[in-house]
Coordinates of C-alpha atoms and ligand atoms in Angstrom, one line a residue:
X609 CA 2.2 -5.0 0.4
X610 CA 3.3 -8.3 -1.0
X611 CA 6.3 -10.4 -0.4
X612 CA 8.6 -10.8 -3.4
X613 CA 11.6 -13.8 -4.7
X614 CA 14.9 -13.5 -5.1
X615 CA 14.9 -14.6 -9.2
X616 CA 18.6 -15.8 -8.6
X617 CA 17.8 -18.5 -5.3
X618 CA 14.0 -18.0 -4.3
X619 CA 14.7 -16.3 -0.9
X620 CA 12.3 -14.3 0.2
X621 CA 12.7 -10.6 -0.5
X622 CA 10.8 -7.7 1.2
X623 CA 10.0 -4.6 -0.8
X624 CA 12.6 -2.1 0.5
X625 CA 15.6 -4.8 -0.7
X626 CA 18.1 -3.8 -2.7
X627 CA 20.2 -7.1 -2.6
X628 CA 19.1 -10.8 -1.6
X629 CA 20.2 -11.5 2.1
X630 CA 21.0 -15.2 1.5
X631 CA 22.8 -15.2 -2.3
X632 CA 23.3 -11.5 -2.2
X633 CA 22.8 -10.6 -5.9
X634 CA 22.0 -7.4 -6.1
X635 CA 18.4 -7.0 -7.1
X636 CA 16.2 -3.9 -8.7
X637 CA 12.4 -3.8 -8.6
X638 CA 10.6 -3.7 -11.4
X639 CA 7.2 -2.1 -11.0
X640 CA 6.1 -2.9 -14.7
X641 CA 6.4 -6.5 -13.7
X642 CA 5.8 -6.4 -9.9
X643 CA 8.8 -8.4 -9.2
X644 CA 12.3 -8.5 -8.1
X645 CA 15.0 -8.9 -11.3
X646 CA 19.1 -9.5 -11.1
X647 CA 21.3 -8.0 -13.2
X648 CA 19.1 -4.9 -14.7
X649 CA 19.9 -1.8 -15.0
X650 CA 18.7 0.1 -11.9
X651 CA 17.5 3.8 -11.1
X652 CA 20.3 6.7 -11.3
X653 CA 19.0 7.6 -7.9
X654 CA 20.1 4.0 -6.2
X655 CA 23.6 5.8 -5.1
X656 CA 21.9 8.9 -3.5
X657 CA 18.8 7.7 -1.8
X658 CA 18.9 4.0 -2.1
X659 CA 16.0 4.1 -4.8
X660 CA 15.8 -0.1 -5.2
X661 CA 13.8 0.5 -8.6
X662 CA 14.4 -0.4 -12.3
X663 CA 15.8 1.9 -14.6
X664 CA 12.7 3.1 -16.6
X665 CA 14.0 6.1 -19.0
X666 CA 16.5 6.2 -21.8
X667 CA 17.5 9.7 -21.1
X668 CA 17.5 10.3 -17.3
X669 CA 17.8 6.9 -16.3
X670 CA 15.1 7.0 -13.8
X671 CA 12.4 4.7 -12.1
X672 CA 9.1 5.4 -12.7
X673 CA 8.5 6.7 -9.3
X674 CA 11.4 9.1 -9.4
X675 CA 10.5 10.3 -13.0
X676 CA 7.0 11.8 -11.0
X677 CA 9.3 13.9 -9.0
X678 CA 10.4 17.3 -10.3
X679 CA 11.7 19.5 -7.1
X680 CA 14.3 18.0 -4.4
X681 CA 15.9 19.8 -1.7
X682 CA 18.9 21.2 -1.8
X683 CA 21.0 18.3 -0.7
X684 CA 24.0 20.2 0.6
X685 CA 22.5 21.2 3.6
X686 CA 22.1 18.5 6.1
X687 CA 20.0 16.0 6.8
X688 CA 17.9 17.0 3.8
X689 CA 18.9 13.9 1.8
X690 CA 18.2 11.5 4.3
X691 CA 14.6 12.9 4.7
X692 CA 14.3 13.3 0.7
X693 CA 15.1 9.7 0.7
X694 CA 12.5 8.7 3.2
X695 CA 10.1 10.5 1.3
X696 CA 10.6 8.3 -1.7
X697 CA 11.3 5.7 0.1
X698 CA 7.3 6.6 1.2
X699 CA 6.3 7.3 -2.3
X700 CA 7.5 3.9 -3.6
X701 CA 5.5 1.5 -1.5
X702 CA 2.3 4.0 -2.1
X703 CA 2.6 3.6 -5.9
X704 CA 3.2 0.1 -6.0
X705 CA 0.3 -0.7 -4.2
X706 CA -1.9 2.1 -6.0
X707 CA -0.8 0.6 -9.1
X708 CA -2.3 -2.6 -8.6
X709 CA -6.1 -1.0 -8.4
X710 CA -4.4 -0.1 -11.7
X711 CA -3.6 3.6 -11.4
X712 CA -0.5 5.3 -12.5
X713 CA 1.6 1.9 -13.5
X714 CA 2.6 1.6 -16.7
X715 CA -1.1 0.5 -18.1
X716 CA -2.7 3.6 -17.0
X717 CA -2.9 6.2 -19.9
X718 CA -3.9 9.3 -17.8
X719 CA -1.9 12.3 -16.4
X720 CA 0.5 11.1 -13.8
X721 CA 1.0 13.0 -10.3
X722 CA 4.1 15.6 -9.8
X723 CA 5.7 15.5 -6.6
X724 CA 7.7 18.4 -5.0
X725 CA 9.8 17.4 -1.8
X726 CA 10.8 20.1 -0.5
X727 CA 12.8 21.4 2.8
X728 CA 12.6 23.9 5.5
X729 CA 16.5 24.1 5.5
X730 CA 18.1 25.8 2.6
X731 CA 21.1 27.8 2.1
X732 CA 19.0 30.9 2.0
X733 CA 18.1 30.4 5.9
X734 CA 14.4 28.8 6.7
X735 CA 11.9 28.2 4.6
X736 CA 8.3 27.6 5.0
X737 CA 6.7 24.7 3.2
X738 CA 3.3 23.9 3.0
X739 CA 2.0 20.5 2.0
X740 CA -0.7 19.8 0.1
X741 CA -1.9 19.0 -3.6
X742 CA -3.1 21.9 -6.2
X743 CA -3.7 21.4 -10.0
X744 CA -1.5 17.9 -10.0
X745 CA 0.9 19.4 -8.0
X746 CA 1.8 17.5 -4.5
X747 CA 4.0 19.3 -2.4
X748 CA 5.7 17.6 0.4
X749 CA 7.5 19.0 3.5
X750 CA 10.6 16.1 4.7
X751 CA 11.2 17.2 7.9
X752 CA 8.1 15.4 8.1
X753 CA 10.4 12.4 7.8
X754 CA 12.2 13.1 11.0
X755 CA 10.5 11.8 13.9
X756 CA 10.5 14.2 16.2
X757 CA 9.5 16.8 14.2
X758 CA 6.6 14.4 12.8
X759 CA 5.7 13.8 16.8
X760 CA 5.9 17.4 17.6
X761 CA 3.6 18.6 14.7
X762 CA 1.1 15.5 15.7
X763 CA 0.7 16.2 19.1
X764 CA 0.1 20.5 18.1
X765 CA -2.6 19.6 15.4
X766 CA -3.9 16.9 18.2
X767 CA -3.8 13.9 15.7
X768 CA -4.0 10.2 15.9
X769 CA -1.8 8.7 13.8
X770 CA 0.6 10.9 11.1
X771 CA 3.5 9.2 8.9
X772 CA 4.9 9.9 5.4
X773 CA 3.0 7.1 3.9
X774 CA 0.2 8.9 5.5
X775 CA 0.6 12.2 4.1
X776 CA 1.3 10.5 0.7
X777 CA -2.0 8.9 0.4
X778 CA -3.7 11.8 1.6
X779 CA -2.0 13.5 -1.1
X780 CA -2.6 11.3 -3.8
X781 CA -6.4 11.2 -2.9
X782 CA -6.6 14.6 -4.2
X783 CA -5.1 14.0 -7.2
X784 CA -6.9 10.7 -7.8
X785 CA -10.3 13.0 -7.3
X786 CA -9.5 15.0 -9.9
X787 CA -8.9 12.2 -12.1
X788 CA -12.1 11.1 -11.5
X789 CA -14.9 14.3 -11.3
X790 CA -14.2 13.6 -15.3
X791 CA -15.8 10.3 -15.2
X792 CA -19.3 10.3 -15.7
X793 CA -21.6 9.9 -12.6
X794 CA -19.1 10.4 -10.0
X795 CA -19.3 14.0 -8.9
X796 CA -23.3 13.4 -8.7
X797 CA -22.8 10.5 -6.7
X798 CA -19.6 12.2 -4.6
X799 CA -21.9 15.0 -3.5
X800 CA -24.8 13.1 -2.2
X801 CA -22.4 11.2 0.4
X802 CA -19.7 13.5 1.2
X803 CA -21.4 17.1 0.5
X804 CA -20.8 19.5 -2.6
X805 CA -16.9 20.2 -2.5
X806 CA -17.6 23.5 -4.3
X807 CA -18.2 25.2 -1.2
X808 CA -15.8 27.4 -0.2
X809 CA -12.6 25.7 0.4
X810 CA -10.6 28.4 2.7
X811 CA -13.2 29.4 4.4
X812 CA -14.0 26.2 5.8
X813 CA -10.2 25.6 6.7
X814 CA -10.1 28.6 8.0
X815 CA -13.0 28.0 10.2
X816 CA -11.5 24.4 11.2
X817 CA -8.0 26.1 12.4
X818 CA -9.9 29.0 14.5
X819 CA -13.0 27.1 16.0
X820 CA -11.9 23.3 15.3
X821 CA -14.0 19.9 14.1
X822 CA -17.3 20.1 14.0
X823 CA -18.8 19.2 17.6
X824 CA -20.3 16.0 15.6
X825 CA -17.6 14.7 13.6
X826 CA -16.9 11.4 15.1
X827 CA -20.5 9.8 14.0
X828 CA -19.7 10.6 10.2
X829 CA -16.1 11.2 9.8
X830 CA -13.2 9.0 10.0
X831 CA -11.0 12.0 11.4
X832 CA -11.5 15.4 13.0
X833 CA -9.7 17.3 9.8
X834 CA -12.0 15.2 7.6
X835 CA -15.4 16.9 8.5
X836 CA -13.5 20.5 7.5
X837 CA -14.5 20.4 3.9
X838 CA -15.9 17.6 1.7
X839 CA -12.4 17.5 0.1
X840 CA -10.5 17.0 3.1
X841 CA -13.3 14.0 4.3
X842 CA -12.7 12.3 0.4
X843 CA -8.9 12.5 1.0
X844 CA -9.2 11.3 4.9
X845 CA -11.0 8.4 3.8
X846 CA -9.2 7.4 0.9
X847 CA -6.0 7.2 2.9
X848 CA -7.8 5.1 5.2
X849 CA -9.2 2.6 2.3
X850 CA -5.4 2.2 1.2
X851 CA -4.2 2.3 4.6
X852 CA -6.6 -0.8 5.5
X853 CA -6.1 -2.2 2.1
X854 CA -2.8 -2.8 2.7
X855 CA -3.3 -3.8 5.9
X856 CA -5.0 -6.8 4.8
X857 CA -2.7 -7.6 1.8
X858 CA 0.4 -7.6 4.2
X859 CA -1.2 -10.1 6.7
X860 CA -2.2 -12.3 4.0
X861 CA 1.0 -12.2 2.6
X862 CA 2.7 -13.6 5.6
X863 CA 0.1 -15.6 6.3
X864 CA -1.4 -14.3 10.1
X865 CA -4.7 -15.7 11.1
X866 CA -7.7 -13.4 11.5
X867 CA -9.4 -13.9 14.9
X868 CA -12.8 -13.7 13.6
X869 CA -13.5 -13.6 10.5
X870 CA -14.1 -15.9 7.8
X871 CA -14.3 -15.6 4.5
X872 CA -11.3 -12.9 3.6
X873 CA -10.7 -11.5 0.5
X874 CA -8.2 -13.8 -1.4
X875 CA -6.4 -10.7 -2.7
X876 CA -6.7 -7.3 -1.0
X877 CA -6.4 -5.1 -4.3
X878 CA -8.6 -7.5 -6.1
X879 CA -11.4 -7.9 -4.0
X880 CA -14.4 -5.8 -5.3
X881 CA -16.3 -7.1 -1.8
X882 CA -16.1 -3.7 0.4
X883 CA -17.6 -5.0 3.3
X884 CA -15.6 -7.9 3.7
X885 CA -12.1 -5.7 2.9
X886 CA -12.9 -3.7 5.7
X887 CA -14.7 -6.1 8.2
X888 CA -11.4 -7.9 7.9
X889 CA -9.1 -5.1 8.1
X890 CA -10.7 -3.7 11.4
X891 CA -10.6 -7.5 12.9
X892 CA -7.1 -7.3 12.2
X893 CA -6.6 -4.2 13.6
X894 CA -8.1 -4.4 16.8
X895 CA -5.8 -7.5 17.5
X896 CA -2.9 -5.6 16.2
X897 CA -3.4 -2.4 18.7
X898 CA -2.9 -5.7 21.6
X899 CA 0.1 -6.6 19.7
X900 CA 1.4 -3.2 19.9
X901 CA 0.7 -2.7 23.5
X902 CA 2.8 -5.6 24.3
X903 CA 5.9 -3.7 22.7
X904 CA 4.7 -0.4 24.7
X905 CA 4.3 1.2 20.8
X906 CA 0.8 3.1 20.0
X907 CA -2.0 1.1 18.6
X908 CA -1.7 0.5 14.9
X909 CA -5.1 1.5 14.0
X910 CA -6.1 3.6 16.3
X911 CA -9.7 5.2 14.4
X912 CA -13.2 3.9 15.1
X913 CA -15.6 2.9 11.9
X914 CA -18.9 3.7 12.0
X915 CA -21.5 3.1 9.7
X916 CA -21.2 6.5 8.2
X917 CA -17.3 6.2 7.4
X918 CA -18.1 2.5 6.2
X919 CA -20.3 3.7 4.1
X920 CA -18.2 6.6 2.5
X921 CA -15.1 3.6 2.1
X922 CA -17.3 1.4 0.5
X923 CA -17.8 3.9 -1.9
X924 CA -14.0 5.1 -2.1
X925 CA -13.4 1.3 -3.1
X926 CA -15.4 0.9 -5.6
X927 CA -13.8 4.3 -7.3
X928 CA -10.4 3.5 -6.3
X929 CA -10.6 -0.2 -7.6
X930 CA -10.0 1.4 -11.1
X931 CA -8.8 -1.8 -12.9
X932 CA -12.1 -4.0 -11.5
X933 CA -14.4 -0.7 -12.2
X934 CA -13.6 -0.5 -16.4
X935 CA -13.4 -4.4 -16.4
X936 CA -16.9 -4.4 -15.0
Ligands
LIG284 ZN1 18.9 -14.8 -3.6
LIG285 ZN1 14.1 5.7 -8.6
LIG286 ZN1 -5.9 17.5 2.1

């Protein structure tokens, strides 16, 4: 993620701002231009859940983002709008940066995903909500905004790492593979490195719940859950490209120094160099874990890369890099 100005005094503003800290004109983001702008008109969902975004649509008055969502909990029931607004809050930063591979900004002519947030608490009593994505659909559970439900369902499913952002990229991988088994050549050359995805889907997460990963996952797959079904190992990986995309564009943005490596990317998104994205990203990384330590907080990047997952984000870049793939 970049850093953004103030257009009223120049002051740096971070994406989540809704107002400049040193002039204090109130600011909205607008994602067509990728830039802060005073005195617009701003999303109708600022009051509720502090959406910072520009105004996008004559008739709802919504932000791009929160024109993709079409189901919201039922926000008389507490905390449910606090998590809803995490969630977006989530959303927001994932599409901004997605957007600038150019996919689902306002350049990018093809179907958009639809989000459902939706919550465990209603008025009916509890509800079960399961994530994931089916035909353009992405369903999202909040409480998996609140930490210590987030912490308790990481530590039952024996996981890593798990955040919002997280479960949104996952997410959007899915959708992003359907947008792209119509392009020619990409299902052929999907299949040869992560394994014909028209095997039985339940079945094999079935059989990952009851006898768990594969005994040899962690030579070829970036995560346990990711050697359960070739879909699941695209969408695993895909989060990670973004995740360590964005890695790299938020340490170049305020400037840190890698320990080791030369010759990084000028711009993250841009970049059509895999191997130097990632080299950089994991150098990075690995220094940031010590970092982490030294606040007593979990490593940041806790995964190993071998040369199997390199290979299988090297390829996820080049597909994901949409606006340098039809350029070329
Ligand atoms: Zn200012
Ligand atoms: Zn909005
Ligand atoms: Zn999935």
């Amino acid at each position: 993620m970049r850093l953004y100005a103030c257009p009223a005094c120049g002051a740096r503003l971070y994406f989540r701002n809704s107002a400049c800290g040193a002039c204090g004109v109130r600011v909205v983001y607008s994602d067509a231009r990728d830039a802060f702008v005073a005195n617009a008109d701003s999303c109708s969902n600022r009051e509720d859940i502090g959406c910072n975004w520009a105004d996008e649509d004559v008739v709802e008055h919504l932000c791009r983002s929160c024109q993709m969502t079409d189901v919201i909990p039922d926000l008389s029931v507490e905390p449910n709008a606090a998590l809803w607004a995490e969630g977006e809050t989530a959303k927001r930063w994932v599409l901004a940066t997605l957007s600038r591979w150019g996919w689902f900004g306002a350049e990018d002519p093809g179907p958009l995903p639809v989000f459902h947030f939706k919550s465990e608490r209603t008025h009916a009593g509890p509800e079960r909500v399961m994530m994931g994505h089916a035909a353009g659909v992405i369903t999202l559970n909040v409480a998996e905004a609140d930490d210590a439900i987030r912490v308790r369902n990481r530590e039952m499913l024996d996981e890593e790492y798990r955040t919002m952002l997280g479960h949104l990229r996952h997410e959007l991988a899915h959708f992003i593979f359907d947008r792209l088994a119509a392009e020619p050549g990409f299902s052929e050359a999907f299949r040869a490195l992560f394994g014909d995805e028209r095997t039985d889907y339940g079945e094999a997460l079935r059989r990952h719940y009851s006898e768990g990963p594969r005994a040899e996952w962690s030579g070829r797959f970036i995560t346990p859950y990711a050697s359960a079904h070739p879909h699941e190992d695209w969408a695993e990986t895909v989060a990670h490209l973004m995740h360590l995309t964005d890695i790299v564009d938020a340490a170049t943005a305020v400037e840190l120094a890698w320990p080791t490596t030369d010759g990084v990317p000028a711009d993250a998104y841009e970049t059509t160099d895999s191997d130097a994205l990632i080299h950089a990203a994991v150098d990075l990384g690995l220094a940031l874990n010590q970092v982490n330590r030294a606040m007593g907080l979990a490593d940041l990047y806790p995964f190993v890369l071998t040369e199997a997952v390199r290979d299988k984000l090297a390829f996820s870049h080049f597909w994901l890099n949409r606006r340098a793939r039809l350029q070329s």
